[in-house]
Coordinates of C-alpha atoms and ligand atoms in Angstrom, one line a residue:
X226 CA 14.6 -36.3 -4.0
X227 CA 11.5 -36.0 -2.1
X228 CA 9.5 -32.7 -3.4
X229 CA 8.2 -30.6 -0.4
X230 CA 5.0 -28.4 -1.4
X231 CA 5.6 -26.2 1.2
X232 CA 9.1 -25.5 0.7
X233 CA 9.5 -21.9 -0.3
X234 CA 11.2 -21.4 -4.0
X235 CA 14.4 -19.6 -3.5
X236 CA 13.2 -16.3 -4.8
X237 CA 10.6 -16.6 -2.2
X238 CA 13.1 -17.1 0.5
X239 CA 15.2 -14.3 -0.7
X240 CA 12.1 -12.0 -0.9
X241 CA 11.1 -12.9 3.3
X242 CA 15.3 -12.5 3.9
X243 CA 15.3 -8.8 2.4
X244 CA 12.1 -7.8 3.8
X245 CA 13.5 -8.8 7.3
X246 CA 16.5 -7.0 6.5
X247 CA 14.9 -3.9 5.5
X248 CA 12.9 -3.8 8.5
X249 CA 15.8 -3.7 10.6
X250 CA 17.2 -0.5 8.5
X251 CA 17.0 2.9 8.8
X252 CA 14.3 5.1 7.9
X253 CA 16.0 6.5 4.9
X254 CA 17.4 3.0 3.2
X255 CA 13.4 1.6 4.2
X256 CA 12.1 4.6 1.9
X257 CA 14.8 3.5 -0.8
X258 CA 14.2 -0.1 -1.2
X259 CA 10.9 -0.9 0.5
X260 CA 8.4 -0.2 -2.3
X261 CA 10.6 -3.1 -4.0
X262 CA 11.2 -6.4 -1.6
X263 CA 10.2 -8.5 -4.8
X264 CA 13.3 -8.1 -7.1
X265 CA 11.8 -10.8 -9.5
X266 CA 8.0 -8.7 -9.5
X267 CA 9.9 -5.6 -10.7
X268 CA 11.2 -7.2 -13.9
X269 CA 14.6 -5.9 -12.9
X270 CA 13.5 -2.1 -12.4
X271 CA 15.1 -0.3 -9.4
X272 CA 12.1 2.1 -8.6
X273 CA 8.5 0.8 -7.6
X274 CA 5.7 0.4 -10.3
X275 CA 3.1 2.6 -10.5
X276 CA 4.8 5.8 -10.8
X277 CA 3.1 7.3 -13.4
X278 CA 1.4 5.1 -15.7
X279 CA 3.9 3.9 -18.3
X280 CA 3.6 0.2 -16.7
X281 CA 0.2 0.0 -18.1
X282 CA 1.3 0.5 -21.5
X283 CA 3.8 -1.5 -21.9
X284 CA 5.0 -5.4 -21.7
X285 CA 7.9 -5.1 -19.7
X286 CA 7.0 -2.6 -17.3
X287 CA 9.6 -0.1 -17.9
X288 CA 9.5 3.4 -16.2
X289 CA 12.0 4.7 -18.1
X290 CA 14.7 4.0 -15.5
X291 CA 18.5 4.0 -15.8
X292 CA 19.9 1.5 -14.0
X293 CA 18.8 -2.0 -15.0
X294 CA 19.4 -4.8 -12.3
X295 CA 20.0 -8.0 -12.4
X296 CA 19.8 -11.0 -10.2
X297 CA 23.2 -12.6 -10.4
X298 CA 26.0 -11.4 -12.1
X299 CA 25.6 -14.5 -14.6
X300 CA 23.0 -12.8 -15.5
X301 CA 24.3 -9.7 -16.3
X302 CA 27.1 -11.2 -17.8
X303 CA 24.8 -13.1 -20.1
X304 CA 22.8 -10.0 -21.2
X305 CA 25.6 -8.0 -21.7
X306 CA 27.9 -10.7 -23.7
X307 CA 24.5 -10.9 -26.2
X308 CA 24.0 -6.9 -26.0
X309 CA 20.4 -7.7 -24.9
X310 CA 18.8 -6.5 -21.5
X311 CA 15.4 -6.7 -20.8
X312 CA 15.1 -5.0 -23.6
X313 CA 17.9 -4.2 -25.7
X314 CA 20.8 -2.5 -23.5
X315 CA 22.4 -4.5 -21.0
X316 CA 24.9 -1.7 -19.8
X317 CA 22.2 1.2 -19.4
X318 CA 18.4 1.3 -19.6
X319 CA 17.8 4.8 -21.2
X320 CA 19.3 3.6 -24.4
X321 CA 16.1 2.5 -25.4
X322 CA 12.5 1.7 -23.8
X323 CA 10.0 -0.7 -25.0
X324 CA 7.5 2.1 -25.1
X325 CA 10.0 3.7 -27.4
X326 CA 10.2 0.7 -29.7
X327 CA 6.4 0.8 -29.7
X328 CA 6.8 4.0 -31.4
X329 CA 9.3 3.4 -33.7
X330 CA 7.3 0.6 -35.2
X331 CA 4.2 2.7 -35.3
X332 CA 5.9 5.4 -37.3
X333 CA 7.7 3.5 -39.1
X334 CA 4.2 1.8 -40.4
X335 CA 2.6 5.0 -40.7
X336 CA 5.1 5.9 -43.5
X337 CA 5.8 2.8 -44.8
X338 CA 9.8 2.6 -43.9
X339 CA 12.1 -0.4 -42.5
X340 CA 11.6 1.4 -39.0
X341 CA 11.9 4.2 -37.2
X342 CA 13.7 5.4 -34.2
X343 CA 12.7 8.0 -31.3
X344 CA 14.7 10.9 -30.1
X345 CA 14.0 13.3 -26.9
X346 CA 13.0 16.1 -29.5
X347 CA 12.7 17.5 -32.8
X348 CA 16.1 18.7 -33.2
X349 CA 17.3 16.2 -31.6
X350 CA 16.0 14.0 -34.1
X351 CA 18.0 16.5 -37.2
X352 CA 21.2 16.1 -34.9
X353 CA 21.0 12.4 -34.7
X354 CA 20.7 12.1 -38.7
X355 CA 23.7 14.8 -39.4
X356 CA 25.9 12.8 -36.8
X357 CA 25.1 9.3 -37.6
X358 CA 26.2 10.0 -41.8
X359 CA 28.4 12.5 -40.7
X360 CA 28.4 14.8 -44.2
X361 CA 31.1 16.6 -45.2
X362 CA 28.6 18.8 -47.5
X363 CA 24.8 19.3 -46.7
X364 CA 22.7 21.4 -48.9
X365 CA 20.0 22.9 -47.3
X366 CA 17.0 25.1 -48.1
X367 CA 17.0 29.1 -47.6
X368 CA 14.7 29.2 -44.6
X369 CA 15.5 26.0 -43.1
X370 CA 14.1 25.7 -39.3
X371 CA 16.5 27.8 -37.4
X372 CA 17.9 25.5 -34.9
X373 CA 18.4 22.9 -37.3
X374 CA 20.6 25.5 -39.2
X375 CA 22.3 26.4 -36.1
X376 CA 23.0 22.7 -35.0
X377 CA 24.8 22.4 -38.5
X378 CA 26.6 25.6 -38.4
X379 CA 27.7 25.5 -34.9
X380 CA 29.0 22.2 -34.7
X381 CA 30.9 23.1 -38.0
X382 CA 31.8 19.5 -39.5
X383 CA 29.7 19.8 -43.1
X384 CA 30.1 22.8 -45.3
X385 CA 26.6 23.8 -45.8
X386 CA 25.4 25.1 -49.3
X387 CA 22.2 26.9 -49.4
X388 CA 19.3 26.4 -52.1
X389 CA 15.8 28.7 -52.5
X390 CA 13.2 26.9 -50.4
X391 CA 11.2 26.5 -53.6
X392 CA 13.9 25.9 -55.7
X393 CA 13.2 23.6 -58.7
X394 CA 14.8 20.1 -59.3
X395 CA 17.2 22.0 -61.8
X396 CA 18.6 24.1 -59.3
X397 CA 19.5 21.7 -57.0
X398 CA 21.0 19.2 -59.3
X399 CA 23.3 22.2 -60.7
X400 CA 24.3 22.3 -57.2
X401 CA 24.6 18.4 -56.6
X402 CA 26.9 18.5 -59.8
X403 CA 29.2 21.1 -58.6
X404 CA 29.6 19.6 -55.5
X405 CA 30.2 16.1 -56.9
X406 CA 33.3 17.7 -58.2
X407 CA 34.9 18.0 -54.6
X408 CA 33.0 15.7 -52.7
X409 CA 32.2 11.8 -52.5
X410 CA 28.5 11.5 -52.9
X411 CA 28.2 9.4 -49.4
X412 CA 29.8 12.3 -47.7
X413 CA 26.8 14.7 -49.1
X414 CA 23.5 14.9 -48.0
X415 CA 20.7 16.8 -49.2
X416 CA 18.0 18.4 -46.2
X417 CA 14.7 19.4 -47.7
X418 CA 12.6 21.2 -45.2
X419 CA 9.1 21.9 -46.7
X420 CA 6.9 23.8 -46.5
X421 CA 9.3 26.2 -45.0
X422 CA 8.7 27.8 -41.6
X423 CA 6.9 31.4 -41.6
X424 CA 7.1 31.7 -45.4
X425 CA 5.4 28.1 -46.9
X426 CA 8.0 27.9 -49.7
X427 CA 7.8 24.4 -51.3
X428 CA 10.5 22.8 -53.6
X429 CA 10.1 20.2 -56.0
X430 CA 10.1 17.5 -53.8
X431 CA 10.3 14.9 -55.8
X432 CA 12.4 15.7 -58.7
X433 CA 15.2 16.6 -56.1
X434 CA 14.9 13.2 -54.5
X435 CA 15.6 11.7 -58.0
X436 CA 18.7 13.8 -59.1
X437 CA 20.0 13.3 -55.3
X438 CA 19.0 9.1 -56.0
X439 CA 20.4 9.4 -59.4
X440 CA 23.9 10.9 -57.7
X441 CA 23.7 8.4 -55.2
X442 CA 23.3 10.9 -52.5
X443 CA 21.3 10.4 -49.3
X444 CA 17.9 12.8 -48.8
X445 CA 16.6 13.6 -45.7
X446 CA 13.7 15.4 -45.0
X447 CA 12.3 17.7 -42.4
X448 CA 8.2 16.5 -42.7
X449 CA 6.9 18.5 -39.5
X450 CA 4.9 20.9 -41.4
X451 CA 3.0 18.1 -42.9
X452 CA 3.1 15.0 -40.5
X453 CA 2.3 11.6 -42.1
X454 CA -0.8 12.5 -43.0
X455 CA -0.4 15.0 -45.4
X456 CA 2.8 14.1 -46.7
X457 CA 4.9 10.4 -46.7
X458 CA 8.3 11.7 -47.8
X459 CA 9.6 7.8 -48.2
X460 CA 7.0 7.3 -50.9
X461 CA 8.8 10.3 -52.6
X462 CA 12.0 8.5 -52.7
X463 CA 13.0 10.5 -49.8
X464 CA 15.6 8.1 -47.7
X465 CA 15.0 10.2 -44.1
X466 CA 11.9 11.1 -42.9
X467 CA 12.5 13.2 -39.5
X468 CA 9.3 14.6 -37.9
X469 CA 9.2 16.8 -34.5
X470 CA 6.4 14.8 -32.9
X471 CA 6.5 17.8 -30.1
X472 CA 3.8 19.0 -33.0
X473 CA 0.6 17.4 -34.6
X474 CA 1.3 13.8 -33.4
X475 CA 1.3 14.8 -30.3
X476 CA -1.0 17.3 -30.5
X477 CA -1.5 19.2 -27.1
X478 CA 2.1 20.5 -26.6
X479 CA 3.0 17.7 -24.5
X480 CA 5.3 15.2 -26.1
X481 CA 8.6 16.9 -26.7
X482 CA 10.6 14.1 -29.2
X483 CA 11.1 13.4 -32.6
X484 CA 11.5 10.7 -34.8
X485 CA 13.4 9.6 -38.0
X486 CA 11.9 7.0 -40.0
X487 CA 14.6 5.3 -42.7
X488 CA 13.4 3.6 -46.0
X489 CA 16.6 1.4 -45.6
X490 CA 17.7 -1.2 -43.1
X491 CA 21.4 0.0 -43.6
X492 CA 20.3 3.5 -42.8
X493 CA 18.0 2.4 -39.6
X494 CA 21.0 0.5 -38.1
X495 CA 23.1 3.5 -38.7
X496 CA 20.7 5.5 -36.6
X497 CA 20.0 3.1 -34.4
X498 CA 23.9 2.6 -33.3
X499 CA 23.7 6.7 -33.4
X500 CA 21.3 6.6 -30.6
X501 CA 23.4 4.2 -28.4
X502 CA 26.6 6.8 -28.6
X503 CA 24.9 10.0 -28.1
X504 CA 21.9 9.1 -25.6
X505 CA 19.7 10.9 -27.6
X506 CA 16.9 7.8 -27.7
X507 CA 16.6 9.0 -23.9
X508 CA 12.4 9.8 -24.2
X509 CA 10.3 9.6 -20.9
X510 CA 8.1 7.0 -21.3
X511 CA 5.2 9.1 -20.6
X512 CA 6.1 10.9 -23.9
X513 CA 6.2 8.1 -25.6
X514 CA 2.6 6.3 -24.4
X515 CA 1.1 9.3 -25.1
X516 CA 2.6 9.9 -28.5
X517 CA 1.6 6.3 -29.5
X518 CA -1.8 6.9 -28.5
X519 CA -2.6 10.4 -29.4
X520 CA -1.0 9.7 -33.2
X521 CA -4.2 7.9 -33.8
X522 CA -6.6 11.0 -33.2
X523 CA -4.2 13.2 -35.1
X524 CA -6.3 13.3 -38.4
X525 CA -9.1 14.0 -36.8
X526 CA -7.3 17.0 -34.7
X527 CA -5.0 17.9 -37.9
X528 CA -8.4 18.6 -40.0
X529 CA -9.7 21.1 -37.6
X530 CA -7.0 22.8 -37.3
X531 CA -7.3 23.2 -40.9
X532 CA -10.6 24.2 -40.7
X533 CA -10.3 26.6 -38.5
X534 CA -7.1 28.1 -40.2
X535 CA -9.0 28.6 -43.3
X536 CA -11.9 30.3 -41.4
X537 CA -9.4 32.7 -39.5
X538 CA -7.5 33.4 -43.1
X539 CA -11.1 34.1 -44.3
X540 CA -11.5 36.6 -41.8
X541 CA -8.2 38.5 -42.3
X542 CA -8.9 38.6 -45.9
X543 CA -11.8 41.4 -45.2
X544 CA -9.3 43.2 -43.0
X545 CA -8.0 46.6 -44.9
X546 CA -4.8 46.2 -42.0
X547 CA -3.8 42.8 -43.8
X548 CA -1.8 43.2 -46.8
X549 CA -1.1 39.4 -47.5
X550 CA -2.0 35.9 -46.1
X551 CA 0.8 33.3 -46.5
X552 CA -0.2 29.6 -46.8
X553 CA -0.1 27.4 -49.6
X554 CA -3.4 26.4 -49.4
X555 CA -4.2 29.8 -50.9
X556 CA -4.9 29.6 -54.6
X557 CA -2.4 33.2 -55.2
X558 CA 0.4 31.3 -53.3
X559 CA 2.9 31.0 -55.9
X560 CA 3.6 27.3 -53.9
X561 CA -0.3 26.1 -54.3
X562 CA 0.1 23.9 -57.5
X563 CA 3.3 21.8 -55.6
X564 CA 0.9 22.2 -52.6
X565 CA -1.9 20.2 -54.3
X566 CA 0.4 17.6 -55.5
X567 CA 1.7 16.6 -52.4
X568 CA 0.1 17.6 -49.5
X569 CA -3.5 17.9 -50.7
X570 CA -4.7 20.2 -47.2
X571 CA -3.7 22.1 -45.0
X572 CA -3.3 22.6 -41.0
X573 CA -2.9 25.4 -38.0
X574 CA -0.5 27.6 -39.7
X575 CA -0.4 30.9 -41.8
X576 CA 1.2 34.0 -41.9
X577 CA -0.3 37.4 -42.0
X578 CA 1.6 40.2 -43.4
X579 CA 0.4 43.7 -42.0
X580 CA -0.3 46.9 -43.7
X581 CA 3.8 48.4 -43.7
X582 CA 1.8 51.7 -42.9
X583 CA 0.7 50.2 -39.3
X584 CA 3.2 51.7 -36.9
X585 CA 5.0 48.8 -34.4
X586 CA 3.2 50.5 -31.6
X587 CA -0.2 49.2 -33.2
X588 CA 0.8 46.1 -33.8
X589 CA 2.1 45.2 -30.1
X590 CA -1.1 46.6 -28.6
X591 CA -3.1 44.3 -31.2
X592 CA -1.5 41.1 -30.2
X593 CA -1.2 42.3 -26.4
X594 CA -5.1 42.6 -26.8
X595 CA -5.7 39.0 -28.0
X596 CA -7.5 36.9 -25.3
X597 CA -7.5 33.5 -27.1
X598 CA -4.0 33.8 -28.7
X599 CA -1.1 33.7 -26.9
X600 CA 2.4 34.5 -27.7
X601 CA 4.3 31.3 -27.6
X602 CA 6.6 29.5 -30.1
X603 CA 6.2 25.9 -31.1
X604 CA 2.5 25.3 -32.8
X605 CA 0.5 22.0 -33.6
X606 CA -1.0 22.2 -30.0
X607 CA -4.5 22.8 -28.9
X608 CA -3.9 27.0 -28.1
X609 CA -3.9 29.2 -30.3
X610 CA -0.7 31.0 -30.7
X611 CA 0.6 34.1 -32.4
X612 CA 4.3 35.0 -33.0
X613 CA 6.6 37.5 -35.4
X614 CA 8.2 35.8 -38.3
X615 CA 11.6 37.2 -39.0
X616 CA 13.0 35.4 -41.8
X617 CA 16.6 35.4 -42.1
X618 CA 17.2 35.7 -46.3
X619 CA 16.7 38.0 -48.8
X620 CA 14.2 40.8 -47.9
X621 CA 13.9 41.2 -51.5
X622 CA 11.9 38.3 -51.9
X623 CA 9.3 38.9 -48.7
X624 CA 6.1 41.3 -47.9
X625 CA 7.5 44.8 -46.6
X626 CA 4.8 44.3 -44.0
X627 CA 5.8 43.3 -40.3
X628 CA 4.9 39.4 -40.3
X629 CA 2.7 37.5 -37.8
X630 CA 2.4 33.8 -37.6
X631 CA -0.5 31.9 -36.5
X632 CA -1.3 29.0 -35.3
X633 CA -5.2 28.0 -35.4
X634 CA -5.4 25.8 -32.1
X635 CA -8.5 23.5 -31.2
X636 CA -11.0 26.4 -29.7
X637 CA -14.1 27.1 -31.8
X638 CA -13.2 28.9 -34.8
X639 CA -15.8 31.8 -34.2
X640 CA -14.6 32.2 -30.5
X641 CA -11.2 33.0 -32.4
X642 CA -12.5 35.5 -34.5
X643 CA -14.4 37.4 -32.1
X644 CA -11.2 37.8 -30.0
X645 CA -9.2 38.9 -33.2
X646 CA -12.3 41.2 -33.6
X647 CA -11.8 42.7 -30.0
X648 CA -8.1 43.1 -30.6
X649 CA -8.3 44.6 -34.0
X650 CA -9.7 47.6 -32.2
X651 CA -6.2 48.4 -31.3
X652 CA -4.6 48.8 -35.0
X653 CA -7.5 51.5 -35.4
X654 CA -6.5 55.3 -34.4
Ligands
PLP973 C1 9.2 22.5 -34.3 C2 10.1 22.2 -35.2 C3 11.1 21.0 -35.0 C4 11.9 20.9 -33.7 O1 11.1 19.9 -32.8 P1 11.5 20.1 -31.7 O2 10.8 19.2 -30.5 O3 11.0 21.4 -31.2 O4 13.0 20.3 -31.1 C5 11.8 20.9 -35.9 N1 11.5 21.3 -37.2 C6 10.5 21.9 -37.6 C7 10.1 22.7 -38.8 C8 9.5 22.2 -36.5 O5 8.4 23.5 -36.5

């Protein structure tokens, strides 16, 4: 057959037909379909390119869209049969995006794991671990991040056994030995979080991991405080590292997300399967692209957070109204030895226990007089924050005065101290 160089390809002909057809359609139809006339050029996505900047960072140009369109029924059936669409799932585009894959690969490298999954929040990452491995017994530290406890307690699927936040390996080993008489190792999970939110106790992480491994029990650790920069749980025998990447990895409070890094391939496969079941892997590509790049600058930020936190703690030390400062970076912390062994350097967080004689009204006035510190939850971002700490546990183990947790942001330390100084006038009569 003679080749006609000017004959349009089938795809080009279709582009023209579609454009002509759309020209005769109502405005509402044209607004939806008009921006994409060339379906092949849109790489399957149903929305126009250029919405946000995700495409610029992605080989495949995912815009995080729900539907993945196919040129023909045959294309769809072939992708479906292979369990593969342009990226991952023929059935539905939110299951996993190339941006999420890129973030997972990066964090797997940072932690030295077999692979990682990305979820829509730190809590979703924690929930995904519990759902994927479905333990019927979970050992948790006293003082565990409250929403993690709530998820475990309110789903009611697992019995929860609490160990002290600063536990020794022996203490957790004894609990494991007891549990082993009732529950199979594969149905048991040892869950760690260190240092614990607000009060910063640190258990014998490596010792606990060794006991669990010897008992054939899986371990997972919430490593949000440390991030990969201060601690790599897998290096210390932990099976699954969880991080709320909403915090230091994103750094500006605009990357709501969480990761789970698995040490082994089999665990990774279970986590991936769980994402497909639950939909927790639907993380916006904007979040993924921010996270992908921001994590590269996390060390400079974290070091600056830590230096500023140290300067602020130094100021509080000289104030009579500060009864105690809680931070594992301090030599007077009972966990300082473990802190040095595991983490080596601090972060943005510390807690001040105020003099118990201070009336509550004065403390309120102090916090309300602060001009740079915002009253807000979360931490690890550029803005300095303050929040009351209400640990849910034996008060005999805690300071008696009211406690406030500070997040040292990326502002100039001198400005933050000047702010504390002016607000502290509200503390004295
Ligand atoms: C913030 C936080 C989480 C959860 O992160 P989200 O993204 O807010 O769900 C989990 N663990 C710890 C220790 C945290 O501080």
